PDB file of C-alpha atoms in Angstrom:
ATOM      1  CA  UNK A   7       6.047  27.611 -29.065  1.00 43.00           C
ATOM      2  CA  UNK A   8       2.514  27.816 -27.582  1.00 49.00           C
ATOM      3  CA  UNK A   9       2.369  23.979 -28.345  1.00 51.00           C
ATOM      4  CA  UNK A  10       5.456  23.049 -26.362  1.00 51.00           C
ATOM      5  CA  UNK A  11       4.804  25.068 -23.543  1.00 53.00           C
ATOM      6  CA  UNK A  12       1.328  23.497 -23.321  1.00 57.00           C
ATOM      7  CA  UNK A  13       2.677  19.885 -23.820  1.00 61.00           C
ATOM      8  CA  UNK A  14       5.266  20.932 -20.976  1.00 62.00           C
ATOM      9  CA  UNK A  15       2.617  22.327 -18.676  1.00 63.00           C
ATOM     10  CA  UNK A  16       0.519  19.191 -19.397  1.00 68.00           C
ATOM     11  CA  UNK A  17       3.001  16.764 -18.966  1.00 68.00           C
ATOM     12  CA  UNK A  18       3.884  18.143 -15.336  1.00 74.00           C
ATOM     13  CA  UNK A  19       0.181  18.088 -14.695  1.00 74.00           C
ATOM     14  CA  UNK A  20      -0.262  14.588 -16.045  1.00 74.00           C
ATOM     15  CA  UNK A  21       3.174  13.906 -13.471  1.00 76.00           C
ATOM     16  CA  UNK A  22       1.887  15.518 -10.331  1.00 78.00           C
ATOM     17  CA  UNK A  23      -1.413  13.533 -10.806  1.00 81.00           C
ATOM     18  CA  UNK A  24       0.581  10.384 -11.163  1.00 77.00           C
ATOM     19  CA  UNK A  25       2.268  11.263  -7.796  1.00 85.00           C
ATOM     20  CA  UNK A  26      -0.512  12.008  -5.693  1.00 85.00           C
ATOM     21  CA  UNK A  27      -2.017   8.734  -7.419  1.00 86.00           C
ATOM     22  CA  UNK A  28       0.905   6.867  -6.460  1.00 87.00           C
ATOM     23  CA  UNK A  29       0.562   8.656  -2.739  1.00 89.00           C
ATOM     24  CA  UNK A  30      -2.766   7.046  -2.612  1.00 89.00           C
ATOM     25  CA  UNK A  31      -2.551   3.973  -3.616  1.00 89.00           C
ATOM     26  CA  UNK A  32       1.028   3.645  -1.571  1.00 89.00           C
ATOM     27  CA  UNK A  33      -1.020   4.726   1.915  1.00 92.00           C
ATOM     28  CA  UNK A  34      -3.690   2.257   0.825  1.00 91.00           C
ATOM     29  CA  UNK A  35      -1.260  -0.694  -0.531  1.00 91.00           C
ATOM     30  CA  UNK A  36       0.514   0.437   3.437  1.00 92.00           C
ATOM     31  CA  UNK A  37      -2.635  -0.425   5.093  1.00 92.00           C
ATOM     32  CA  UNK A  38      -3.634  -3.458   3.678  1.00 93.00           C
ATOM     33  CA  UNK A  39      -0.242  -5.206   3.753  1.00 94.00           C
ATOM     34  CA  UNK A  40      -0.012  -4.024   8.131  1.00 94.00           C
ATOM     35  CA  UNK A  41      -3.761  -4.876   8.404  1.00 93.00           C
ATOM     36  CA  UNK A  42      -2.920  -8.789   6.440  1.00 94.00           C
ATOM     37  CA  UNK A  43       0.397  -9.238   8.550  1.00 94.00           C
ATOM     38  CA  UNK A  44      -1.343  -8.582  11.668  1.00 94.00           C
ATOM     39  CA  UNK A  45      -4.146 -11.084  10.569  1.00 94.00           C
ATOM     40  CA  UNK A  46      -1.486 -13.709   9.937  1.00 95.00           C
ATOM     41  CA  UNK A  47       0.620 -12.589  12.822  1.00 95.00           C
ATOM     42  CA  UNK A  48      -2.462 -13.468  14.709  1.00 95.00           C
ATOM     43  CA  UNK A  49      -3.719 -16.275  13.064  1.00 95.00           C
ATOM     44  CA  UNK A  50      -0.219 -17.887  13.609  1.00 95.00           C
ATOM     45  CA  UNK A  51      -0.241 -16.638  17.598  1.00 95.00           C
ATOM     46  CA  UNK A  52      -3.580 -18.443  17.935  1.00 94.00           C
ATOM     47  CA  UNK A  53      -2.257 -21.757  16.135  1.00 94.00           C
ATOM     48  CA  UNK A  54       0.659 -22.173  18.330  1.00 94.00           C
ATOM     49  CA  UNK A  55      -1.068 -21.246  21.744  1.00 92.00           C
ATOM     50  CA  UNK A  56      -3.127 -24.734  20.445  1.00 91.00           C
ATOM     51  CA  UNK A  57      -0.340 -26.250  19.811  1.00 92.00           C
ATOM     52  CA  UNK A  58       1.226 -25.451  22.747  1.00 90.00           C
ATOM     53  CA  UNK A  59      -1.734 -26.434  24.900  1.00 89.00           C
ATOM     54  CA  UNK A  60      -2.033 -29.829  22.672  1.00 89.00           C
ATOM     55  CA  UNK A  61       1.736 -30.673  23.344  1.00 86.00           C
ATOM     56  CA  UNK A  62       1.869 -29.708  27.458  1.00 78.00           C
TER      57      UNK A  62
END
């Protein structure tokens, strides 16, 4: 009895720690992937205002 309620209490510890894990990593994994499309966003704007000036 004591057993299963501990492995119950544990395993809903061992679950909320995965979620607010999984809340961090998800805000971090968020920021890098905006922070790398806005580099190649930009990277890409700066290539084609060359290429634009190149052509006219």
């Amino acid at each position: 009895m004591i057993f299963i309620f501990f492995h119950r209490g544990g395993w809903e510890l061992i679950l909320l720690d995965c979620r607010n894990l999984i809340n961090r990593v998800g805000k971090v994994v968020i920021v890098l992937v905006v922070s790398h499309l806005v580099h190649v966003v930009s990277v890409f704007l700066v290539l084609f205002l060359c290429w634009a000036c190149i052509l006219f």
